[in-house]
């Protein structure tokens, strides 16, 4: 019984990872890159703007929209 529970848990993790990949794929390349620079590299919005050669307001918007989609995904997953 314990191994069945472990298998089910692993399957759920795989499903959620696959779903997250689908959500990330819906983001524009620029949203994904802005999120990566912010949350993986730890850059500020101003630094991201410099790296991407964009106005900081555009970076702020891309981060906001990307996070909005990720939050919607997280909300759906918490209900599942």
PDB file of C-alpha atoms in Angstrom:
ATOM      1  CA  UNK A   1       0.000   0.000   0.000  1.00  0.00           C
ATOM      2  CA  UNK A   2       2.851   2.378   0.860  1.00  0.00           C
ATOM      3  CA  UNK A   3       4.525   1.810  -2.523  1.00  0.00           C
ATOM      4  CA  UNK A   4       1.238   2.613  -4.293  1.00  0.00           C
ATOM      5  CA  UNK A   5       1.037   5.902  -2.402  1.00  0.00           C
ATOM      6  CA  UNK A   6       4.638   6.684  -3.362  1.00  0.00           C
ATOM      7  CA  UNK A   7       3.913   5.899  -7.008  1.00  0.00           C
ATOM      8  CA  UNK A   8       0.834   8.116  -6.956  1.00  0.00           C
ATOM      9  CA  UNK A   9       2.826  10.967  -5.423  1.00  0.00           C
ATOM     10  CA  UNK A  10       5.510  10.627  -8.119  1.00  0.00           C
ATOM     11  CA  UNK A  11       2.868  10.637 -10.858  1.00  0.00           C
ATOM     12  CA  UNK A  12       1.271  13.789  -9.445  1.00  0.00           C
ATOM     13  CA  UNK A  13       4.662  15.523  -9.339  1.00  0.00           C
ATOM     14  CA  UNK A  14       5.320  14.551 -12.956  1.00  0.00           C
ATOM     15  CA  UNK A  15       1.873  15.789 -14.010  1.00  0.00           C
ATOM     16  CA  UNK A  16       2.368  19.116 -12.236  1.00  0.00           C
ATOM     17  CA  UNK A  17       5.834  19.541 -13.728  1.00  0.00           C
ATOM     18  CA  UNK A  18       4.394  18.841 -17.184  1.00  0.00           C
ATOM     19  CA  UNK A  19       1.586  21.333 -16.561  1.00  0.00           C
ATOM     20  CA  UNK A  20       4.085  23.949 -15.414  1.00  0.00           C
ATOM     21  CA  UNK A  21       6.078  23.398 -18.607  1.00  0.00           C
ATOM     22  CA  UNK A  22       2.883  24.003 -20.590  1.00  0.00           C
ATOM     23  CA  UNK A  23       2.202  27.216 -18.683  1.00  0.00           C
ATOM     24  CA  UNK A  24       5.771  28.404 -19.181  1.00  0.00           C
ATOM     25  CA  UNK A  25       5.392  27.669 -22.887  1.00  0.00           C
ATOM     26  CA  UNK A  26       2.426  30.066 -23.015  1.00  0.00           C
ATOM     27  CA  UNK A  27       4.633  32.911 -21.832  1.00  0.00           C
ATOM     28  CA  UNK A  28       6.378  34.983 -24.431  1.00  0.00           C
ATOM     29  CA  UNK A  29      10.122  34.485 -24.747  1.00  0.00           C
ATOM     30  CA  UNK A  30      10.610  37.955 -23.311  1.00  0.00           C
ATOM     31  CA  UNK A  31       8.400  37.200 -20.286  1.00  0.00           C
ATOM     32  CA  UNK A  32      10.272  33.951 -19.628  1.00  0.00           C
ATOM     33  CA  UNK A  33      13.631  35.707 -19.956  1.00  0.00           C
ATOM     34  CA  UNK A  34      12.600  38.542 -17.634  1.00  0.00           C
ATOM     35  CA  UNK A  35      11.357  36.033 -15.039  1.00  0.00           C
ATOM     36  CA  UNK A  36      14.530  33.970 -15.372  1.00  0.00           C
ATOM     37  CA  UNK A  37      16.752  37.003 -14.880  1.00  0.00           C
ATOM     38  CA  UNK A  38      14.711  38.162 -11.901  1.00  0.00           C
ATOM     39  CA  UNK A  39      14.183  34.907 -10.035  1.00  0.00           C
ATOM     40  CA  UNK A  40      17.066  32.711 -11.160  1.00  0.00           C
ATOM     41  CA  UNK A  41      19.780  35.334 -11.553  1.00  0.00           C
ATOM     42  CA  UNK A  42      18.434  37.688  -8.867  1.00  0.00           C
ATOM     43  CA  UNK A  43      18.665  40.834 -10.981  1.00  0.00           C
ATOM     44  CA  UNK A  44      16.643  43.947 -10.206  1.00  0.00           C
ATOM     45  CA  UNK A  45      14.159  45.363 -12.707  1.00  0.00           C
ATOM     46  CA  UNK A  46      16.646  48.089 -13.577  1.00  0.00           C
ATOM     47  CA  UNK A  47      19.411  45.538 -14.186  1.00  0.00           C
ATOM     48  CA  UNK A  48      17.078  43.424 -16.336  1.00  0.00           C
ATOM     49  CA  UNK A  49      16.167  46.532 -18.330  1.00  0.00           C
ATOM     50  CA  UNK A  50      19.859  47.176 -18.958  1.00  0.00           C
ATOM     51  CA  UNK A  51      20.536  43.557 -19.967  1.00  0.00           C
ATOM     52  CA  UNK A  52      17.535  43.383 -22.299  1.00  0.00           C
ATOM     53  CA  UNK A  53      17.979  46.974 -23.478  1.00  0.00           C
ATOM     54  CA  UNK A  54      14.389  47.851 -22.628  1.00  0.00           C
ATOM     55  CA  UNK A  55      12.723  50.555 -20.576  1.00  0.00           C
ATOM     56  CA  UNK A  56      12.258  49.513 -16.952  1.00  0.00           C
ATOM     57  CA  UNK A  57       8.492  50.007 -17.346  1.00  0.00           C
ATOM     58  CA  UNK A  58       8.427  47.313 -20.057  1.00  0.00           C
ATOM     59  CA  UNK A  59      10.367  44.916 -17.828  1.00  0.00           C
ATOM     60  CA  UNK A  60       7.948  45.619 -14.968  1.00  0.00           C
ATOM     61  CA  UNK A  61       5.002  44.826 -17.247  1.00  0.00           C
ATOM     62  CA  UNK A  62       6.549  41.590 -18.526  1.00  0.00           C
ATOM     63  CA  UNK A  63       7.310  40.419 -15.007  1.00  0.00           C
ATOM     64  CA  UNK A  64       3.787  41.298 -13.869  1.00  0.00           C
ATOM     65  CA  UNK A  65       2.081  39.472 -16.748  1.00  0.00           C
ATOM     66  CA  UNK A  66       4.348  36.430 -16.453  1.00  0.00           C
ATOM     67  CA  UNK A  67       3.775  36.162 -12.709  1.00  0.00           C
ATOM     68  CA  UNK A  68       0.044  36.580 -13.222  1.00  0.00           C
ATOM     69  CA  UNK A  69      -0.039  33.511 -15.484  1.00  0.00           C
ATOM     70  CA  UNK A  70       2.088  31.513 -13.042  1.00  0.00           C
ATOM     71  CA  UNK A  71      -0.178  32.496 -10.135  1.00  0.00           C
ATOM     72  CA  UNK A  72      -3.238  31.423 -12.104  1.00  0.00           C
ATOM     73  CA  UNK A  73      -1.549  28.060 -12.687  1.00  0.00           C
ATOM     74  CA  UNK A  74      -0.675  27.739  -8.997  1.00  0.00           C
ATOM     75  CA  UNK A  75      -4.251  28.566  -8.049  1.00  0.00           C
ATOM     76  CA  UNK A  76      -5.592  25.869 -10.357  1.00  0.00           C
ATOM     77  CA  UNK A  77      -3.091  23.324  -9.019  1.00  0.00           C
ATOM     78  CA  UNK A  78      -4.001  24.057  -5.406  1.00  0.00           C
ATOM     79  CA  UNK A  79      -7.620  23.185  -6.204  1.00  0.00           C
ATOM     80  CA  UNK A  80      -6.661  19.877  -7.819  1.00  0.00           C
TER      81      UNK A  80
END
